[in-house]
JSON list of C-alpha atoms and ligand atoms in Angstrom, two decimals:
[
{"chain": "A", "resi": 1, "resn": "THR", "atom": "CA", "xyz": [-0.44, 9.62, -9.03]},
{"chain": "A", "resi": 2, "resn": "ARG", "atom": "CA", "xyz": [0.51, 6.98, -6.50]},
{"chain": "A", "resi": 3, "resn": "VAL", "atom": "CA", "xyz": [-1.14, 3.62, -7.01]},
{"chain": "A", "resi": 4, "resn": "GLU", "atom": "CA", "xyz": [-1.42, 0.72, -4.62]},
{"chain": "A", "resi": 5, "resn": "PHE", "atom": "CA", "xyz": [-2.24, -2.43, -6.56]},
{"chain": "A", "resi": 6, "resn": "LEU", "atom": "CA", "xyz": [-3.36, -5.93, -5.73]},
{"chain": "A", "resi": 7, "resn": "ASP", "atom": "CA", "xyz": [-3.67, -9.01, -7.94]},
{"chain": "A", "resi": 8, "resn": "TYR", "atom": "CA", "xyz": [-7.20, -10.43, -8.07]},
{"chain": "A", "resi": 9, "resn": "GLU", "atom": "CA", "xyz": [-5.62, -13.90, -7.88]},
{"chain": "A", "resi": 10, "resn": "ALA", "atom": "CA", "xyz": [-4.60, -13.12, -4.31]},
{"chain": "A", "resi": 11, "resn": "VAL", "atom": "CA", "xyz": [-8.15, -11.94, -3.52]},
{"chain": "A", "resi": 12, "resn": "VAL", "atom": "CA", "xyz": [-9.44, -15.32, -4.70]},
{"chain": "A", "resi": 13, "resn": "ASP", "atom": "CA", "xyz": [-6.67, -17.34, -3.02]},
{"chain": "A", "resi": 14, "resn": "TYR", "atom": "CA", "xyz": [-7.32, -15.73, 0.35]},
{"chain": "A", "resi": 15, "resn": "GLY", "atom": "CA", "xyz": [-11.10, -15.72, 0.01]},
{"chain": "A", "resi": 16, "resn": "TRP", "atom": "CA", "xyz": [-11.28, -11.92, 0.28]},
{"chain": "A", "resi": 17, "resn": "SER", "atom": "CA", "xyz": [-14.05, -9.79, -1.16]},
{"chain": "A", "resi": 18, "resn": "LEU", "atom": "CA", "xyz": [-13.58, -6.84, -3.55]},
{"chain": "A", "resi": 19, "resn": "ASP", "atom": "CA", "xyz": [-15.89, -4.58, -1.54]},
{"chain": "A", "resi": 20, "resn": "ASP", "atom": "CA", "xyz": [-14.10, -5.29, 1.75]},
{"chain": "A", "resi": 21, "resn": "ASP", "atom": "CA", "xyz": [-12.96, -1.96, 3.22]},
{"chain": "A", "resi": 22, "resn": "GLU", "atom": "CA", "xyz": [-10.04, -3.77, 4.81]},
{"chain": "A", "resi": 23, "resn": "LEU", "atom": "CA", "xyz": [-8.94, -5.41, 1.56]},
{"chain": "A", "resi": 24, "resn": "PHE", "atom": "CA", "xyz": [-5.67, -3.50, 1.12]},
{"chain": "A", "resi": 25, "resn": "ARG", "atom": "CA", "xyz": [-4.84, -3.68, 4.82]},
{"chain": "A", "resi": 26, "resn": "LYS", "atom": "CA", "xyz": [-5.27, -7.45, 4.66]},
{"chain": "A", "resi": 27, "resn": "ALA", "atom": "CA", "xyz": [-3.10, -7.56, 1.54]},
{"chain": "A", "resi": 28, "resn": "GLY", "atom": "CA", "xyz": [-0.40, -5.61, 3.38]},
{"chain": "A", "resi": 29, "resn": "GLN", "atom": "CA", "xyz": [-0.36, -8.17, 6.15]},
{"chain": "A", "resi": 30, "resn": "ALA", "atom": "CA", "xyz": [-0.39, -11.21, 3.87]},
{"chain": "A", "resi": 31, "resn": "ASP", "atom": "CA", "xyz": [2.88, -12.49, 2.53]},
{"chain": "A", "resi": 32, "resn": "LEU", "atom": "CA", "xyz": [2.30, -11.51, -1.11]},
{"chain": "A", "resi": 33, "resn": "GLY", "atom": "CA", "xyz": [5.04, -11.24, -3.74]},
{"chain": "A", "resi": 34, "resn": "PRO", "atom": "CA", "xyz": [6.01, -7.87, -5.29]},
{"chain": "A", "resi": 35, "resn": "ASP", "atom": "CA", "xyz": [4.03, -8.62, -8.46]},
{"chain": "A", "resi": 36, "resn": "ALA", "atom": "CA", "xyz": [0.85, -9.35, -6.48]},
{"chain": "A", "resi": 37, "resn": "HIS", "atom": "CA", "xyz": [0.78, -6.37, -4.14]},
{"chain": "A", "resi": 38, "resn": "GLY", "atom": "CA", "xyz": [2.74, -3.13, -4.16]},
{"chain": "A", "resi": 39, "resn": "ARG", "atom": "CA", "xyz": [2.90, 0.43, -5.36]},
{"chain": "A", "resi": 40, "resn": "LEU", "atom": "CA", "xyz": [3.71, 2.22, -8.56]},
{"chain": "A", "resi": 41, "resn": "LEU", "atom": "CA", "xyz": [3.62, 5.75, -9.93]},
{"chain": "A", "resi": 42, "resn": "VAL", "atom": "CA", "xyz": [1.59, 6.91, -12.92]},
{"chain": "A", "resi": 43, "resn": "HIS", "atom": "CA", "xyz": [3.20, 9.80, -14.80]},
{"chain": "A", "resi": 44, "resn": "PRO", "atom": "CA", "xyz": [1.08, 12.53, -16.40]},
{"chain": "A", "resi": 45, "resn": "ASP", "atom": "CA", "xyz": [-0.31, 11.41, -19.78]},
{"chain": "A", "resi": 46, "resn": "GLU", "atom": "CA", "xyz": [0.27, 7.76, -18.95]},
{"chain": "A", "resi": 47, "resn": "SER", "atom": "CA", "xyz": [-2.56, 5.25, -18.74]},
{"chain": "A", "resi": 48, "resn": "LEU", "atom": "CA", "xyz": [-2.63, 2.96, -15.72]},
{"chain": "A", "resi": 49, "resn": "LEU", "atom": "CA", "xyz": [-1.65, 0.00, -17.91]},
{"chain": "A", "resi": 50, "resn": "GLU", "atom": "CA", "xyz": [1.29, 1.90, -19.42]},
{"chain": "A", "resi": 51, "resn": "ALA", "atom": "CA", "xyz": [2.52, 2.84, -15.95]},
{"chain": "A", "resi": 52, "resn": "ALA", "atom": "CA", "xyz": [2.31, -0.77, -14.77]},
{"chain": "A", "resi": 53, "resn": "GLU", "atom": "CA", "xyz": [4.28, -1.92, -17.81]},
{"chain": "A", "resi": 54, "resn": "ARG", "atom": "CA", "xyz": [6.92, 0.79, -17.40]},
{"chain": "A", "resi": 55, "resn": "SER", "atom": "CA", "xyz": [7.25, -0.34, -13.79]},
{"chain": "A", "resi": 56, "resn": "GLY", "atom": "CA", "xyz": [8.01, -3.87, -14.97]},
{"chain": "A", "resi": 57, "resn": "PHE", "atom": "CA", "xyz": [4.67, -5.54, -14.33]},
{"chain": "A", "resi": 58, "resn": "ALA", "atom": "CA", "xyz": [2.85, -7.81, -16.77]},
{"chain": "A", "resi": 59, "resn": "TRP", "atom": "CA", "xyz": [-0.82, -6.96, -16.28]},
{"chain": "A", "resi": 60, "resn": "PRO", "atom": "CA", "xyz": [-3.34, -8.55, -18.65]},
{"chain": "A", "resi": 61, "resn": "PHE", "atom": "CA", "xyz": [-4.43, -6.70, -21.79]},
{"chain": "A", "resi": 62, "resn": "SER", "atom": "CA", "xyz": [-5.32, -7.44, -25.38]},
{"chain": "A", "resi": 63, "resn": "CYS", "atom": "CA", "xyz": [-6.72, -4.73, -27.64]},
{"chain": "A", "resi": 64, "resn": "ARG", "atom": "CA", "xyz": [-5.36, -1.68, -25.78]},
{"chain": "A", "resi": 65, "resn": "GLY", "atom": "CA", "xyz": [-8.25, 0.26, -27.25]},
{"chain": "A", "resi": 66, "resn": "GLY", "atom": "CA", "xyz": [-11.19, -0.06, -24.87]},
{"chain": "A", "resi": 67, "resn": "ALA", "atom": "CA", "xyz": [-12.83, -2.91, -26.76]},
{"chain": "A", "resi": 68, "resn": "CYS", "atom": "CA", "xyz": [-12.18, -6.13, -24.84]},
{"chain": "A", "resi": 69, "resn": "ALA", "atom": "CA", "xyz": [-12.04, -5.78, -21.02]},
{"chain": "A", "resi": 70, "resn": "ASN", "atom": "CA", "xyz": [-8.96, -8.01, -20.67]},
{"chain": "A", "resi": 71, "resn": "CYS", "atom": "CA", "xyz": [-7.27, -5.08, -18.93]},
{"chain": "A", "resi": 72, "resn": "ALA", "atom": "CA", "xyz": [-10.11, -4.49, -16.46]},
{"chain": "A", "resi": 73, "resn": "VAL", "atom": "CA", "xyz": [-9.33, -3.32, -12.93]},
{"chain": "A", "resi": 74, "resn": "TYR", "atom": "CA", "xyz": [-11.46, -2.72, -9.88]},
{"chain": "A", "resi": 75, "resn": "LEU", "atom": "CA", "xyz": [-11.15, 0.70, -8.26]},
{"chain": "A", "resi": 76, "resn": "ALA", "atom": "CA", "xyz": [-11.19, 0.44, -4.49]},
{"chain": "A", "resi": 77, "resn": "GLU", "atom": "CA", "xyz": [-10.18, 4.10, -3.99]},
{"chain": "A", "resi": 78, "resn": "GLY", "atom": "CA", "xyz": [-9.65, 7.13, -6.18]},
{"chain": "A", "resi": 79, "resn": "GLU", "atom": "CA", "xyz": [-10.91, 7.75, -9.69]},
{"chain": "A", "resi": 80, "resn": "LEU", "atom": "CA", "xyz": [-9.72, 6.62, -13.09]},
{"chain": "A", "resi": 81, "resn": "SER", "atom": "CA", "xyz": [-11.04, 8.27, -16.24]},
{"chain": "A", "resi": 82, "resn": "GLN", "atom": "CA", "xyz": [-13.30, 6.36, -18.56]},
{"chain": "A", "resi": 83, "resn": "PRO", "atom": "CA", "xyz": [-13.04, 7.61, -22.16]},
{"chain": "A", "resi": 84, "resn": "THR", "atom": "CA", "xyz": [-16.25, 7.43, -24.15]},
{"chain": "A", "resi": 85, "resn": "ASP", "atom": "CA", "xyz": [-14.80, 4.82, -26.49]},
{"chain": "A", "resi": 86, "resn": "HIS", "atom": "CA", "xyz": [-15.09, 1.70, -24.33]},
{"chain": "A", "resi": 87, "resn": "ILE", "atom": "CA", "xyz": [-17.19, -1.40, -23.77]},
{"chain": "A", "resi": 88, "resn": "MET", "atom": "CA", "xyz": [-17.57, -1.28, -19.99]},
{"chain": "A", "resi": 89, "resn": "PRO", "atom": "CA", "xyz": [-21.32, -1.31, -19.24]},
{"chain": "A", "resi": 90, "resn": "GLU", "atom": "CA", "xyz": [-22.72, 1.45, -17.06]},
{"chain": "A", "resi": 91, "resn": "ASP", "atom": "CA", "xyz": [-23.67, -0.82, -14.16]},
{"chain": "A", "resi": 92, "resn": "LEU", "atom": "CA", "xyz": [-20.17, -2.31, -13.92]},
{"chain": "A", "resi": 93, "resn": "ALA", "atom": "CA", "xyz": [-18.59, 1.14, -14.16]},
{"chain": "A", "resi": 94, "resn": "GLU", "atom": "CA", "xyz": [-20.79, 2.27, -11.30]},
{"chain": "A", "resi": 95, "resn": "ARG", "atom": "CA", "xyz": [-19.54, -0.64, -9.23]},
{"chain": "A", "resi": 96, "resn": "GLY", "atom": "CA", "xyz": [-15.95, 0.50, -9.78]},
{"chain": "A", "resi": 97, "resn": "PHE", "atom": "CA", "xyz": [-14.78, -1.50, -12.76]},
{"chain": "A", "resi": 98, "resn": "ARG", "atom": "CA", "xyz": [-12.55, 0.38, -15.21]},
{"chain": "A", "resi": 99, "resn": "LEU", "atom": "CA", "xyz": [-10.27, -0.36, -18.16]},
{"chain": "A", "resi": 100, "resn": "SER", "atom": "CA", "xyz": [-6.58, 0.18, -17.40]},
{"chain": "A", "resi": 101, "resn": "CYS", "atom": "CA", "xyz": [-5.50, 0.53, -21.07]},
{"chain": "A", "resi": 102, "resn": "ASN", "atom": "CA", "xyz": [-7.34, 3.80, -21.55]},
{"chain": "A", "resi": 103, "resn": "GLY", "atom": "CA", "xyz": [-7.91, 4.87, -17.97]},
{"chain": "A", "resi": 104, "resn": "TYR", "atom": "CA", "xyz": [-6.00, 7.92, -16.71]},
{"chain": "A", "resi": 105, "resn": "PRO", "atom": "CA", "xyz": [-5.86, 8.77, -13.00]},
{"chain": "A", "resi": 106, "resn": "LEU", "atom": "CA", "xyz": [-8.05, 11.68, -11.88]},
{"chain": "A", "resi": 107, "resn": "THR", "atom": "CA", "xyz": [-6.90, 11.55, -8.24]},
{"chain": "A", "resi": 108, "resn": "ASP", "atom": "CA", "xyz": [-3.48, 11.67, -6.56]},
{"chain": "A", "resi": 109, "resn": "GLU", "atom": "CA", "xyz": [-4.02, 8.28, -4.98]},
{"chain": "A", "resi": 110, "resn": "LEU", "atom": "CA", "xyz": [-5.55, 5.12, -6.39]},
{"chain": "A", "resi": 111, "resn": "SER", "atom": "CA", "xyz": [-6.09, 1.65, -4.99]},
{"chain": "A", "resi": 112, "resn": "VAL", "atom": "CA", "xyz": [-6.79, -0.88, -7.72]},
{"chain": "A", "resi": 113, "resn": "VAL", "atom": "CA", "xyz": [-7.25, -4.61, -8.02]},
{"chain": "A", "resi": 114, "resn": "PHE", "atom": "CA", "xyz": [-5.93, -5.73, -11.41]},
{"chain": "A", "resi": 115, "resn": "ASN", "atom": "CA", "xyz": [-6.62, -9.03, -13.17]},
{"chain": "A", "resi": 116, "resn": "VAL", "atom": "CA", "xyz": [-10.35, -8.87, -12.52]},
{"chain": "A", "resi": 117, "resn": "LYS", "atom": "CA", "xyz": [-11.16, -10.12, -16.02]},
{"chain": "A", "resi": 118, "resn": "GLN", "atom": "CA", "xyz": [-11.86, -13.55, -14.52]},
{"chain": "A", "resi": 119, "resn": "ARG", "atom": "CA", "xyz": [-14.82, -12.12, -12.60]},
{"chain": "A", "resi": 120, "resn": "PRO", "atom": "CA", "xyz": [-18.03, -13.73, -13.93]},
{"chain": "A", "resi": 121, "resn": "GLU", "atom": "CA", "xyz": [-19.72, -10.36, -14.62]},
{"chain": "A", "resi": 122, "resn": "LEU", "atom": "CA", "xyz": [-16.90, -9.48, -17.05]},
{"chain": "A", "resi": 123, "resn": "ASP", "atom": "CA", "xyz": [-17.02, -12.80, -18.89]},
{"chain": "A", "resi": 124, "resn": "ASP", "atom": "CA", "xyz": [-19.25, -11.58, -21.72]},
{"chain": "A", "resi": 125, "resn": "LEU", "atom": "CA", "xyz": [-16.96, -8.66, -22.43]},
{"chain": "A", "resi": 126, "resn": "ILE", "atom": "CA", "xyz": [-13.76, -10.62, -22.92]},
{"chain": "A", "resi": 127, "resn": "LEU", "atom": "CA", "xyz": [-12.99, -11.05, -26.60]},
{"chain": "B", "resi": 201, "resn": "LIG", "atom": "FE1", "xyz": [-8.83, -4.24, -24.39]},
{"chain": "B", "resi": 201, "resn": "LIG", "atom": "FE2", "xyz": [-8.11, -2.55, -22.46]},
{"chain": "B", "resi": 201, "resn": "LIG", "atom": "S1", "xyz": [-6.91, -4.06, -23.42]},
{"chain": "B", "resi": 201, "resn": "LIG", "atom": "S2", "xyz": [-10.05, -2.83, -23.33]}
]
């Protein structure tokens, strides 16, 4: 699975919105560093977080077991699995929030914003 990623810090810095359809196009035109915006590949049987780490990126995480939301990402495109053993509330999942530590790609392409743990709606979930 091919993943285009974007750091939520950049979304905040530029005053962009997560539900902006043009978000990744804007990111492509901004002068962002390779850690903030780019692409990576997820191998079969690899979680999104594992793939990011293998690719040399330091995305946030803590428990690695679906219990804390430090690893949360926002899915702009594609689908990432959500194992039953997780703390992400239904309403946030419906809005596209997923956990990268135990999320496995279900589509060939994904666009994700990582580092969304600082979003206020995720505050209560961070342990
Ligand atoms: Fe804790 Fe993913 S690192 S839920």
